[in-house]
GROMACS .gro file of C-alpha atoms in nm:
model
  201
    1UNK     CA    1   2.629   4.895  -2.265
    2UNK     CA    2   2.293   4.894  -2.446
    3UNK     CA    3   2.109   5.077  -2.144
    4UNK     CA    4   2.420   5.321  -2.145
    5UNK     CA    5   2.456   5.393  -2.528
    6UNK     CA    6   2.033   5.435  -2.569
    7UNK     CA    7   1.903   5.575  -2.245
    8UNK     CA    8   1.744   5.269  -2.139
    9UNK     CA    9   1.612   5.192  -1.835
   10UNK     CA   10   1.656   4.873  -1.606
   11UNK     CA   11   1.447   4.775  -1.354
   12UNK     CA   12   1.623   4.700  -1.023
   13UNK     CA   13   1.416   4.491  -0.767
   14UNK     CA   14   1.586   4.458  -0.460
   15UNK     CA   15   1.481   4.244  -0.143
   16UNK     CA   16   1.583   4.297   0.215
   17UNK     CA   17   1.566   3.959   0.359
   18UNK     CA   18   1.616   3.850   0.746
   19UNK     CA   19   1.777   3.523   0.711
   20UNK     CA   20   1.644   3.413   1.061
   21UNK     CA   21   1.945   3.296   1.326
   22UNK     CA   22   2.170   3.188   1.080
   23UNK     CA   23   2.104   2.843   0.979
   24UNK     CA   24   1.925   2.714   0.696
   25UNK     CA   25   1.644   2.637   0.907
   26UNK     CA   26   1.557   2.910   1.020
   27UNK     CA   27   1.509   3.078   0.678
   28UNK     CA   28   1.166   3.103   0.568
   29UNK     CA   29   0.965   2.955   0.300
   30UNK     CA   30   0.942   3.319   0.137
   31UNK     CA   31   1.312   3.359   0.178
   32UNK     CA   32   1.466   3.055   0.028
   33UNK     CA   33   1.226   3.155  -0.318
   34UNK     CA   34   1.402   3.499  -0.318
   35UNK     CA   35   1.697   3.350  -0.273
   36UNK     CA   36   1.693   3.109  -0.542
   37UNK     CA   37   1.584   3.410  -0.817
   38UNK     CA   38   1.835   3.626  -0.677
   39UNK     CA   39   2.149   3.705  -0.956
   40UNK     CA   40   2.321   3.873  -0.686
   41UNK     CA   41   2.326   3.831  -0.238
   42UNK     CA   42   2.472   4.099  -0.082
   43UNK     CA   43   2.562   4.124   0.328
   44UNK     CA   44   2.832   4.015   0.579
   45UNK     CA   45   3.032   3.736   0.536
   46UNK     CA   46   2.826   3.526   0.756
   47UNK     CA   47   2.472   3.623   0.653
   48UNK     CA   48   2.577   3.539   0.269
   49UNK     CA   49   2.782   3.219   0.284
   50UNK     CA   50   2.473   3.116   0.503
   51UNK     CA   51   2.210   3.157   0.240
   52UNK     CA   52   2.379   3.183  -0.155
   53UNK     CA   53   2.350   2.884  -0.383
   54UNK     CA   54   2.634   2.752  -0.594
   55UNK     CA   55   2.775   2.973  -0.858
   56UNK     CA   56   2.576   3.276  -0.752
   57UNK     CA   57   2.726   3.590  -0.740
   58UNK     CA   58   2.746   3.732  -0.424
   59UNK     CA   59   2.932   4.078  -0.258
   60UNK     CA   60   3.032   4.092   0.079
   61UNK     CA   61   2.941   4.418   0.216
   62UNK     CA   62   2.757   4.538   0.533
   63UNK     CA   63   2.795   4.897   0.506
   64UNK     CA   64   2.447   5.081   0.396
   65UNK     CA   65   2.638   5.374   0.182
   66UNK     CA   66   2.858   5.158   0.000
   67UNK     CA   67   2.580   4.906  -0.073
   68UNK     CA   68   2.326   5.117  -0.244
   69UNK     CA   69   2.621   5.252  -0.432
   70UNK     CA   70   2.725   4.911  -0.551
   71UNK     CA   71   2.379   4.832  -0.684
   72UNK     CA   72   2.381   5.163  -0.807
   73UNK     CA   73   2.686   5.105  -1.002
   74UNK     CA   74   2.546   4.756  -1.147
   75UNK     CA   75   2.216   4.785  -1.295
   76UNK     CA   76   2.309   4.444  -1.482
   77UNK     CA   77   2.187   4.263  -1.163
   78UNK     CA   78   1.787   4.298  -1.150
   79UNK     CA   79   1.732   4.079  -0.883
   80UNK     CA   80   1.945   4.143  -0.542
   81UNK     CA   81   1.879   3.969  -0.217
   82UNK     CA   82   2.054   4.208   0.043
   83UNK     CA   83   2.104   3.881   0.314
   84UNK     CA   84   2.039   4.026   0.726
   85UNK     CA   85   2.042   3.872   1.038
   86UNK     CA   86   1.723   3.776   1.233
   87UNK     CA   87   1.381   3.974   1.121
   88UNK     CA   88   1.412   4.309   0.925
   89UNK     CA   89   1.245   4.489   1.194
   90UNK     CA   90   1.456   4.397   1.490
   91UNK     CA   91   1.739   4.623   1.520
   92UNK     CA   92   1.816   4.580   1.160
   93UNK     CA   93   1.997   4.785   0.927
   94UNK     CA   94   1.666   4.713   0.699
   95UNK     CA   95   1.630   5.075   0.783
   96UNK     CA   96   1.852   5.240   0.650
   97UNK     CA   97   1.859   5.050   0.333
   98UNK     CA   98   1.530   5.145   0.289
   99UNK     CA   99   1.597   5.546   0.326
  100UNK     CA  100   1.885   5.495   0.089
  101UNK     CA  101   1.717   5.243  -0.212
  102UNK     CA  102   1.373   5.404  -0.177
  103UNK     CA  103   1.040   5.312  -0.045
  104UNK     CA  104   0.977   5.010  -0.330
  105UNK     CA  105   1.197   4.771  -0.185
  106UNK     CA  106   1.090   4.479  -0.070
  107UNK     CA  107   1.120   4.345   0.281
  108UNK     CA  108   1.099   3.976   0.365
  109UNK     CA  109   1.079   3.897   0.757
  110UNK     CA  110   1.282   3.642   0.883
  111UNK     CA  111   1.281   3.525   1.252
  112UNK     CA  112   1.402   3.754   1.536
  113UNK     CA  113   1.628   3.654   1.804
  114UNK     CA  114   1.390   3.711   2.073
  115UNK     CA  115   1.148   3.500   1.920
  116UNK     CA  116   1.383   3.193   1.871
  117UNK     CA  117   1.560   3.257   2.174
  118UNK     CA  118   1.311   3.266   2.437
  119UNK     CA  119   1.086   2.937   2.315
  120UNK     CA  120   1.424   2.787   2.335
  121UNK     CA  121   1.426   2.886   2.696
  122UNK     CA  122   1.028   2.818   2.711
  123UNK     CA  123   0.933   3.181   2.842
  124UNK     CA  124   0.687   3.427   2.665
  125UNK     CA  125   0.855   3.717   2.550
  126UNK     CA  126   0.517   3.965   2.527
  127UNK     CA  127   0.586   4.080   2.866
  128UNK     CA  128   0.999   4.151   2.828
  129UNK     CA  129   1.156   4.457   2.770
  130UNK     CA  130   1.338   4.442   2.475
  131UNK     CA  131   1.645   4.621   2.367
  132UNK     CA  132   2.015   4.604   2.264
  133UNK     CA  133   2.334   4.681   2.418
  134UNK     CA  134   2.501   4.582   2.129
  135UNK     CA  135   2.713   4.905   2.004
  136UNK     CA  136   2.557   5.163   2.203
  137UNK     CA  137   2.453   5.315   2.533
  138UNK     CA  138   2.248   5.076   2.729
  139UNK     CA  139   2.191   5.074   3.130
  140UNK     CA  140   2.103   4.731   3.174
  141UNK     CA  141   2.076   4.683   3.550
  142UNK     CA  142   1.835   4.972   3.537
  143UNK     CA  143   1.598   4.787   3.331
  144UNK     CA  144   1.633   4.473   3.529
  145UNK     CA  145   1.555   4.627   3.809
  146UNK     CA  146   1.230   4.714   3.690
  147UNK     CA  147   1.125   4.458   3.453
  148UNK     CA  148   1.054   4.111   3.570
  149UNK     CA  149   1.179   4.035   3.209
  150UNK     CA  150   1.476   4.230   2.984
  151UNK     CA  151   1.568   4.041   2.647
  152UNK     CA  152   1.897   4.222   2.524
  153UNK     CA  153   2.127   4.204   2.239
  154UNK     CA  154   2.489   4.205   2.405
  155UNK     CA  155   2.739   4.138   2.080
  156UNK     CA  156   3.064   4.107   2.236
  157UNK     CA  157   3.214   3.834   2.426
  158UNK     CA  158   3.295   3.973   2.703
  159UNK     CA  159   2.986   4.133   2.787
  160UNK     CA  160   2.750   3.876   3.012
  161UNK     CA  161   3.063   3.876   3.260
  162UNK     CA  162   3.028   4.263   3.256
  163UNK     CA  163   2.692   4.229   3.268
  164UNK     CA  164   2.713   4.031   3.557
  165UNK     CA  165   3.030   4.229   3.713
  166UNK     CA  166   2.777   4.510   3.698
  167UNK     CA  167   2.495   4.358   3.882
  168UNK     CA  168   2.708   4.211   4.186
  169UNK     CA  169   2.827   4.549   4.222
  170UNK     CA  170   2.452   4.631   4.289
  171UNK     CA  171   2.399   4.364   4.518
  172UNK     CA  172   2.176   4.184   4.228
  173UNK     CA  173   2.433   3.907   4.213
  174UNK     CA  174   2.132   3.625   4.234
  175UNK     CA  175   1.927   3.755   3.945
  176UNK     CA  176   1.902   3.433   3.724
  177UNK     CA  177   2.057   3.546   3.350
  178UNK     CA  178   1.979   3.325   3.046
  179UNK     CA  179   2.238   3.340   2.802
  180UNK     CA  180   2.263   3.220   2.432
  181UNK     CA  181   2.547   3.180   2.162
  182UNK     CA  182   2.553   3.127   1.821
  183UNK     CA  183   2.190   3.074   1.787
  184UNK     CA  184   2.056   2.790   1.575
  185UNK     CA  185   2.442   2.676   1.490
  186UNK     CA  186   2.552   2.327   1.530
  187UNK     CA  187   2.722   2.477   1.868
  188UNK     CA  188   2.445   2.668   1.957
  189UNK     CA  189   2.455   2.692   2.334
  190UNK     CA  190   2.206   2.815   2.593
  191UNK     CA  191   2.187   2.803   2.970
  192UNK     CA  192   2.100   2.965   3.315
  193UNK     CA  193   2.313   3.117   3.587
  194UNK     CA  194   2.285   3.361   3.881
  195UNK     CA  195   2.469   3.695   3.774
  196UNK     CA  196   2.719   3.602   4.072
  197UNK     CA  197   2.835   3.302   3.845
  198UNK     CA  198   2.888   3.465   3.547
  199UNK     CA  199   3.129   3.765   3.655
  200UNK     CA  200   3.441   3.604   3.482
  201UNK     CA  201   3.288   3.404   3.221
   0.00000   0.00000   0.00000
């Protein structure tokens, strides 16, 4: 009311912080510190309840647009943690926040799934070709063919079977896939099959 009635202004600091795979563990140093300042985390359901304290307040909301016109809306909150998955700069929606909040916002890496997935798996990952077939266009067994190493994002559950469906059709049934779910989780889960083994799983 006070900035309202005398044309004050508020300062607004707002962090973009990749919360790493999920777990507490994986959350830096750097990010825990934001966290614990923050008067307000804002993300998906899973990337907040992962990271906000007790009695924090806390929005659940993924959606770019309608999160820079939340904070927008509530300049009482100076400190805002907006919560993402893995690293900020790893097919994050860092990005857009950025175009839409403005060039002073602050970005706090956290740990990308590649990284975490493949020294689970005990492979270097500086020779990979890395992409995601998660929510868009994507041919796969192109890159496979001709990459000794493709790290993807896949996203849905039914995917590594299509995956696999896909590479049996191309007589690439005994390419070995690595797969991993729910990263860092209590029921994480990660092992190694030839695409032919994997076409209904």
């Amino acid at each position: 009311m006070l900035i309202e009635r005398y044309g004050l202004k508020k300062e607004q600091n707002v962090t973009l912080l990749g919360i790493g795979m999920g777990s507490i563990g994986t959350l830096t140093l750097e990010g825990r510190e934001a966290v614990r300042s923050a008067d307000l985390i804002v993300g998906a359901r899973r990337m907040v309840d992962a990271v906000r304290l007790p009695g924090q307040d806390f929005l659940y909301e993924y959606r770019s647009r309608e999160i820079a016109a939340y904070l927008a809306e509530h300049p009482e909150y100076t400190k805002v943690v907006v919560a993402l998955s893995g690293d900020v700069g790893f097919y994050s929606g860092a990005k857009k926040l950025v175009e839409l909040l403005g060039p002073e916002t602050k970005m706090i890496c956290g740990i990308s799934s590649v990284v975490y997935f493949m020294s689970q798996i005990g492979l270097s990952w500086d020779d990979a070709k890395i992409t995601s077939a998660h929510g868009k266009n994507c041919n796969l067994v192109s890159m496979i063919k001709q990459n000794q190493k493709v790290f993807s994002i896949l996203g849905t559950k039914s995917a590594v079977a299509e995956l696999a469906q896909k590479l049996v059709e191309y007589e690439m049934g005994d390419v070995v896939l690595y797969v991993g779910e729910n990263l860092s989780y209590p029921d994480e889960k990660i092992f190694q099959a030839n695409a032919s083994e994997l076409t209904s799983y």
